[in-house]
Amino acid sequence: MSSAAASDGLPHEEALVALLREGDEATFAALLDAWSPSMFRVARSIVATPESARDTVQETWLAVVGALASFEGRSSLRTWVFRILVNTARSRARIDARETTTSFVPETEDFAPAVDPSRFRAAEPWRGHWVSFPTPWPVPEDLALDREWVARLAEAVEELPPRQRAVILLRDVEGHTSQDVCQILDVTPTNQRVLLHRARASVRARLEEYFGADDHPETPDAARSNP
Amino acid sequence: MTDLDCNELVELVTAYLEGGLDDAETRQVEEHLAGCTGCTAYVEQIRTTIAGAQALGGDGPARLPDDVRAGLIEAFRNSRR
């Protein structure tokens, strides 16, 4: 999976940090433009309101400006900025009281089965196998043009428990690596994977409901196998 | 035959896609997928879900409001003094 960091037209890491340290305003402005939308989306998933998310992004950039001289390069600049963002958003969420917990350690619900157990046979023969197979979906290229599908997907992500939402947003929507996400959220690789697993599985289940709706046309594959 | 049941395979999908399984586990998963239409469809759906989520990144809010952006650039400039 590619990281979004390389596709934003910014100089490479070392050059980027050097330019910022030299006080290059054009580079700083380019950074603001390249990363702020992504930062806003991540902040929005943690704090209560869009206004609060905008403030979080602004506050983060001010903290970045203030701390740039002390940036040691132990993580990438982008990871460091997002870590400051998440911590800023968490303090703010506590103030806004959107969530009683702003920890990213998995809880019981994050270990729930990926697929509803009733989808599998409970008895022999074929115990543990699908009762009926998931129906193949249209290819991603076609789905990208299905605005309702895209809206359902966004909605499904939005409705996830906060821990899962943060991980799927950072990993899949914003393109951070698993290593980066562990640093940004301060979670272990195992816990990161637990949250990502459950998040993707929940979103898939919601999208399956969309395809299961009677008013939705069958996929070409399904139509072929049901003459 | 494989030792994995479908309800076990679906719990390994993320580790499988992340390259987090050892060789023996990876082989088990791939052998199961080779013979199982249902799990193959499931894994494809997960891949499609990931691709869809990746595409969501594109349509976010526009850049910072002009006054905020100008203020931050000014703060950057002042931090150098």
CSV table of C-alpha atoms in Angstrom, one decimal:
chain,number,residue,atom,x,y,z
A,1,MET,CA,0.0,0.0,0.0
A,2,SER,CA,1.5,3.3,-0.9
A,3,SER,CA,1.9,6.2,1.5
A,4,ALA,CA,0.2,9.4,0.5
A,5,ALA,CA,3.3,11.3,1.7
A,6,ALA,CA,5.2,10.9,-1.5
A,7,SER,CA,2.3,12.0,-3.8
A,8,ASP,CA,1.9,15.6,-2.5
A,9,GLY,CA,4.6,17.3,-4.5
A,10,LEU,CA,6.7,18.1,-1.5
A,11,PRO,CA,10.5,17.7,-1.3
A,12,HIS,CA,11.8,14.5,0.2
A,13,GLU,CA,12.0,14.2,4.0
A,14,GLU,CA,15.6,15.5,4.6
A,15,ALA,CA,15.3,18.4,2.2
A,16,LEU,CA,11.9,19.2,3.6
A,17,VAL,CA,13.1,19.4,7.2
A,18,ALA,CA,16.2,21.3,6.1
A,19,LEU,CA,14.1,23.9,4.2
A,20,LEU,CA,11.7,24.3,7.2
A,21,ARG,CA,14.7,24.8,9.5
A,22,GLU,CA,16.0,27.5,7.2
A,23,GLY,CA,12.7,29.3,7.5
A,24,ASP,CA,11.6,28.7,3.9
A,25,GLU,CA,8.0,30.1,3.9
A,26,ALA,CA,7.1,28.6,0.5
A,27,THR,CA,7.8,25.1,1.8
A,28,PHE,CA,5.9,25.8,5.0
A,29,ALA,CA,2.9,27.1,3.0
A,30,ALA,CA,3.1,24.0,0.7
A,31,LEU,CA,3.1,21.8,3.8
A,32,LEU,CA,0.0,23.6,5.2
A,33,ASP,CA,-1.8,23.1,1.9
A,34,ALA,CA,-0.8,19.5,1.5
A,35,TRP,CA,-1.4,18.1,4.9
A,36,SER,CA,-4.2,20.3,6.5
A,37,PRO,CA,-7.2,18.6,4.7
A,38,SER,CA,-6.0,15.1,5.9
A,39,MET,CA,-5.3,16.5,9.3
A,40,PHE,CA,-8.8,18.0,9.4
A,41,ARG,CA,-10.4,14.6,8.6
A,42,VAL,CA,-8.4,12.9,11.3
A,43,ALA,CA,-9.2,15.6,13.9
A,44,ARG,CA,-12.8,15.5,12.9
A,45,SER,CA,-13.0,11.9,13.9
A,46,ILE,CA,-11.9,12.7,17.4
A,47,VAL,CA,-13.4,16.0,18.3
A,48,ALA,CA,-17.0,17.0,18.5
A,49,THR,CA,-17.6,19.6,15.8
A,50,PRO,CA,-16.1,20.8,12.5
A,51,GLU,CA,-15.2,24.1,14.2
A,52,SER,CA,-13.3,22.2,16.9
A,53,ALA,CA,-11.5,20.2,14.2
A,54,ARG,CA,-10.4,23.4,12.4
A,55,ASP,CA,-9.1,24.8,15.7
A,56,THR,CA,-7.3,21.6,16.4
A,57,VAL,CA,-5.5,21.8,13.0
A,58,GLN,CA,-4.6,25.4,13.6
A,59,GLU,CA,-3.4,24.6,17.2
A,60,THR,CA,-1.3,21.7,15.9
A,61,TRP,CA,0.4,23.8,13.3
A,62,LEU,CA,1.3,26.4,15.9
A,63,ALA,CA,2.7,23.6,18.1
A,64,VAL,CA,4.7,22.3,15.1
A,65,VAL,CA,6.1,25.8,14.4
A,66,GLY,CA,7.1,26.1,18.1
A,67,ALA,CA,8.7,22.6,18.3
A,68,LEU,CA,10.3,22.4,14.8
A,69,ALA,CA,13.7,23.2,16.3
A,70,SER,CA,13.4,20.2,18.6
A,71,PHE,CA,12.3,17.7,16.0
A,72,GLU,CA,14.8,14.9,16.1
A,73,GLY,CA,13.8,12.9,13.1
A,74,ARG,CA,13.1,9.7,15.1
A,75,SER,CA,9.9,9.4,13.1
A,76,SER,CA,9.1,11.0,9.7
A,77,LEU,CA,8.0,14.7,9.9
A,78,ARG,CA,4.5,13.7,8.8
A,79,THR,CA,4.1,11.1,11.5
A,80,TRP,CA,5.4,13.6,14.1
A,81,VAL,CA,2.9,16.2,12.9
A,82,PHE,CA,0.0,13.7,13.1
A,83,ARG,CA,1.0,12.6,16.5
A,84,ILE,CA,0.9,16.1,17.7
A,85,LEU,CA,-2.5,16.4,15.9
A,86,VAL,CA,-3.9,13.4,17.6
A,87,ASN,CA,-2.7,14.5,21.0
A,88,THR,CA,-4.1,18.0,20.5
A,89,ALA,CA,-7.4,16.5,19.4
A,90,ARG,CA,-7.6,14.2,22.4
A,91,SER,CA,-7.1,17.0,24.8
A,92,ARG,CA,-9.8,18.9,23.0
A,93,ALA,CA,-12.2,16.0,22.9
A,94,ARG,CA,-11.8,15.7,26.7
A,95,ILE,CA,-12.8,19.4,27.0
A,96,ASP,CA,-15.7,18.9,24.5
A,97,ALA,CA,-16.6,15.7,26.3
A,98,ARG,CA,-17.4,14.0,23.0
A,99,GLU,CA,-16.1,10.8,24.4
A,100,THR,CA,-15.4,9.5,27.9
A,101,THR,CA,-12.4,7.7,26.6
A,102,THR,CA,-9.7,8.9,24.3
A,103,SER,CA,-7.5,5.9,24.6
A,104,PHE,CA,-6.8,3.7,21.6
A,105,VAL,CA,-6.4,0.4,23.4
A,106,PRO,CA,-9.0,-2.1,22.1
A,107,GLU,CA,-12.0,-2.9,24.3
A,108,THR,CA,-14.3,-5.9,24.3
A,109,GLU,CA,-16.3,-4.8,21.3
A,110,ASP,CA,-13.2,-4.5,19.2
A,111,PHE,CA,-12.7,-8.3,19.5
A,112,ALA,CA,-16.1,-9.2,18.2
A,113,PRO,CA,-16.2,-11.7,15.3
A,114,ALA,CA,-15.5,-10.2,11.9
A,115,VAL,CA,-18.5,-11.8,10.4
A,116,ASP,CA,-21.9,-12.5,12.1
A,117,PRO,CA,-21.5,-16.1,13.4
A,118,SER,CA,-24.9,-17.0,12.0
A,119,ARG,CA,-23.4,-16.8,8.5
A,120,PHE,CA,-21.5,-20.0,9.3
A,121,ARG,CA,-22.9,-23.6,9.7
A,122,ALA,CA,-23.2,-24.4,13.4
A,123,ALA,CA,-23.3,-28.2,12.9
A,124,GLU,CA,-21.6,-30.9,10.8
A,125,PRO,CA,-21.3,-31.5,8.0
A,126,TRP,CA,-19.3,-28.4,7.0
A,127,ARG,CA,-19.4,-26.9,10.5
A,128,GLY,CA,-17.7,-23.5,10.4
A,129,HIS,CA,-18.3,-23.1,6.7
A,130,TRP,CA,-20.5,-20.4,5.0
A,131,VAL,CA,-24.2,-21.1,5.1
A,132,SER,CA,-24.4,-19.1,1.9
A,133,PHE,CA,-21.5,-17.5,0.1
A,134,PRO,CA,-21.0,-13.7,0.1
A,135,THR,CA,-22.2,-12.4,-3.2
A,136,PRO,CA,-19.3,-10.9,-5.3
A,137,TRP,CA,-19.5,-7.2,-5.6
A,138,PRO,CA,-18.9,-5.0,-8.7
A,139,VAL,CA,-15.2,-4.1,-9.2
A,140,PRO,CA,-13.9,-1.1,-7.3
A,141,GLU,CA,-13.6,1.0,-10.5
A,142,ASP,CA,-17.4,0.8,-11.0
A,143,LEU,CA,-18.2,1.3,-7.3
A,144,ALA,CA,-16.2,4.5,-7.2
A,145,LEU,CA,-18.8,5.9,-9.6
A,146,ASP,CA,-21.7,4.8,-7.4
A,147,ARG,CA,-22.2,7.8,-5.3
A,148,GLU,CA,-24.6,6.1,-2.9
A,149,TRP,CA,-22.1,3.3,-2.3
A,150,VAL,CA,-19.4,5.9,-1.5
A,151,ALA,CA,-21.7,7.7,0.8
A,152,ARG,CA,-22.6,4.5,2.6
A,153,LEU,CA,-18.9,3.7,3.0
A,154,ALA,CA,-18.2,7.2,4.5
A,155,GLU,CA,-21.2,6.8,6.8
A,156,ALA,CA,-20.0,3.3,7.9
A,157,VAL,CA,-16.6,4.7,8.8
A,158,GLU,CA,-18.1,7.6,10.7
A,159,GLU,CA,-20.3,5.3,12.8
A,160,LEU,CA,-17.4,3.1,14.0
A,161,PRO,CA,-16.3,3.2,17.6
A,162,PRO,CA,-13.7,6.0,18.0
A,163,ARG,CA,-10.7,3.7,18.3
A,164,GLN,CA,-11.6,1.7,15.1
A,165,ARG,CA,-12.5,4.9,13.3
A,166,ALA,CA,-9.1,6.5,14.1
A,167,VAL,CA,-7.2,3.5,12.8
A,168,ILE,CA,-9.1,3.0,9.6
A,169,LEU,CA,-9.0,6.7,8.8
A,170,LEU,CA,-5.3,6.9,9.3
A,171,ARG,CA,-4.5,3.6,7.6
A,172,ASP,CA,-6.9,3.3,4.7
A,173,VAL,CA,-8.3,6.8,4.1
A,174,GLU,CA,-5.2,8.8,4.8
A,175,GLY,CA,-2.6,6.2,3.7
A,176,HIS,CA,-0.3,6.1,6.7
A,177,THR,CA,1.7,2.9,7.2
A,178,SER,CA,0.9,0.6,10.2
A,179,GLN,CA,4.2,1.6,11.8
A,180,ASP,CA,3.2,5.3,11.5
A,181,VAL,CA,-0.2,4.6,13.0
A,182,CYS,CA,1.3,2.8,16.0
A,183,GLN,CA,3.4,5.9,16.7
A,184,ILE,CA,0.6,8.4,16.0
A,185,LEU,CA,-1.9,6.7,18.3
A,186,ASP,CA,0.6,5.2,20.7
A,187,VAL,CA,-0.7,1.6,20.3
A,188,THR,CA,1.1,-1.7,19.8
A,189,PRO,CA,1.3,-3.3,16.4
A,190,THR,CA,-1.0,-6.1,17.7
A,191,ASN,CA,-3.6,-3.6,18.9
A,192,GLN,CA,-3.4,-1.6,15.7
A,193,ARG,CA,-4.2,-4.7,13.8
A,194,VAL,CA,-7.1,-5.7,16.0
A,195,LEU,CA,-8.7,-2.3,15.5
A,196,LEU,CA,-8.1,-2.3,11.8
A,197,HIS,CA,-9.4,-5.8,11.4
A,198,ARG,CA,-12.6,-5.0,13.2
A,199,ALA,CA,-13.0,-1.7,11.5
A,200,ARG,CA,-12.7,-3.1,8.0
A,201,ALA,CA,-15.0,-6.0,8.8
A,202,SER,CA,-17.7,-3.7,10.2
A,203,VAL,CA,-17.5,-1.5,7.1
A,204,ARG,CA,-17.7,-4.5,4.8
A,205,ALA,CA,-20.7,-5.8,6.7
A,206,ARG,CA,-22.5,-2.4,6.3
A,207,LEU,CA,-21.7,-2.4,2.6
A,208,GLU,CA,-23.0,-5.9,2.2
A,209,GLU,CA,-26.3,-4.7,3.5
A,210,TYR,CA,-26.3,-2.2,0.7
A,211,PHE,CA,-25.9,-4.8,-1.9
A,212,GLY,CA,-28.4,-7.1,-0.2
A,213,ALA,CA,-31.1,-4.4,-0.5
A,214,ASP,CA,-33.9,-5.7,-2.9
A,215,ASP,CA,-33.9,-2.5,-5.0
A,216,HIS,CA,-30.2,-2.9,-5.9
A,217,PRO,CA,-29.5,-4.7,-9.2
A,218,GLU,CA,-27.7,-8.0,-9.0
A,219,THR,CA,-24.1,-8.1,-9.9
A,220,PRO,CA,-23.3,-9.6,-13.4
A,221,ASP,CA,-21.7,-12.7,-11.7
A,222,ALA,CA,-24.8,-13.4,-9.6
A,223,ALA,CA,-27.0,-12.9,-12.6
A,224,ARG,CA,-25.0,-15.5,-14.5
A,225,SER,CA,-25.3,-18.1,-11.8
A,226,ASN,CA,-29.0,-17.6,-11.4
A,227,PRO,CA,-30.4,-18.0,-14.9
B,1,MET,CA,-7.3,-30.4,2.8
B,2,THR,CA,-6.8,-27.5,5.0
B,3,ASP,CA,-7.3,-27.2,8.7
B,4,LEU,CA,-8.9,-23.8,8.5
B,5,ASP,CA,-12.7,-23.4,8.6
B,6,CYS,CA,-14.2,-20.4,6.9
B,7,ASN,CA,-15.1,-18.7,10.2
B,8,GLU,CA,-11.5,-19.0,11.2
B,9,LEU,CA,-10.2,-17.7,7.9
B,10,VAL,CA,-12.2,-14.5,8.1
B,11,GLU,CA,-10.4,-13.6,11.3
B,12,LEU,CA,-7.0,-14.0,9.6
B,13,VAL,CA,-7.8,-11.8,6.6
B,14,THR,CA,-6.2,-8.6,8.0
B,15,ALA,CA,-3.1,-10.3,9.2
B,16,TYR,CA,-2.9,-12.0,5.8
B,17,LEU,CA,-3.3,-8.8,3.9
B,18,GLU,CA,-0.7,-7.1,6.2
B,19,GLY,CA,1.8,-9.8,5.6
B,20,GLY,CA,1.6,-10.6,9.3
B,21,LEU,CA,1.3,-14.4,9.0
B,22,ASP,CA,4.2,-16.9,9.1
B,23,ASP,CA,4.8,-19.0,6.0
B,24,ALA,CA,2.8,-22.0,7.3
B,25,GLU,CA,-0.2,-19.8,8.1
B,26,THR,CA,0.0,-18.0,4.8
B,27,ARG,CA,0.1,-21.3,3.0
B,28,GLN,CA,-3.0,-22.5,4.9
B,29,VAL,CA,-4.9,-19.4,4.0
B,30,GLU,CA,-3.9,-19.6,0.4
B,31,GLU,CA,-4.8,-23.3,0.1
B,32,HIS,CA,-8.2,-22.5,1.7
B,33,LEU,CA,-8.9,-19.6,-0.6
B,34,ALA,CA,-7.9,-21.7,-3.7
B,35,GLY,CA,-10.8,-24.1,-2.8
B,36,CYS,CA,-13.4,-21.8,-1.3
B,37,THR,CA,-15.6,-19.5,-3.4
B,38,GLY,CA,-17.2,-17.9,-0.3
B,39,CYS,CA,-13.9,-16.9,1.4
B,40,THR,CA,-12.5,-15.7,-1.9
B,41,ALA,CA,-15.5,-13.4,-2.3
B,42,TYR,CA,-15.1,-12.3,1.3
B,43,VAL,CA,-11.4,-11.3,0.8
B,44,GLU,CA,-12.3,-9.5,-2.4
B,45,GLN,CA,-14.9,-7.6,-0.6
B,46,ILE,CA,-12.4,-6.6,2.1
B,47,ARG,CA,-10.0,-5.5,-0.6
B,48,THR,CA,-12.8,-3.4,-2.3
B,49,THR,CA,-13.7,-1.9,1.1
B,50,ILE,CA,-10.0,-0.8,1.5
B,51,ALA,CA,-9.9,0.6,-2.0
B,52,GLY,CA,-13.1,2.5,-1.4
B,53,ALA,CA,-11.7,3.9,1.9
B,54,GLN,CA,-8.6,5.0,0.1
B,55,ALA,CA,-10.6,6.8,-2.4
B,56,LEU,CA,-12.5,8.7,0.3
B,57,GLY,CA,-9.2,10.6,1.1
B,58,GLY,CA,-9.5,12.6,-2.1
B,59,ASP,CA,-12.7,14.5,-1.3
B,60,GLY,CA,-12.0,16.3,1.9
B,61,PRO,CA,-12.6,19.9,2.9
B,62,ALA,CA,-10.5,22.4,1.0
B,63,ARG,CA,-7.4,24.1,2.3
B,64,LEU,CA,-7.2,26.2,5.5
B,65,PRO,CA,-9.2,29.5,5.6
B,66,ASP,CA,-7.1,32.3,4.1
B,67,ASP,CA,-6.8,34.2,7.4
B,68,VAL,CA,-5.8,31.1,9.4
B,69,ARG,CA,-3.2,30.2,6.7
B,70,ALA,CA,-1.8,33.7,6.7
B,71,GLY,CA,-1.6,33.7,10.5
B,72,LEU,CA,0.3,30.4,10.5
B,73,ILE,CA,2.8,31.6,7.9
B,74,GLU,CA,3.3,34.7,10.0
B,75,ALA,CA,3.8,32.5,13.1
B,76,PHE,CA,6.4,30.5,11.2
B,77,ARG,CA,8.2,33.7,10.1
B,78,ASN,CA,8.2,35.0,13.7
B,79,SER,CA,9.5,31.8,15.1
B,80,ARG,CA,12.7,32.4,13.2
B,81,ARG,CA,13.4,35.7,15.0
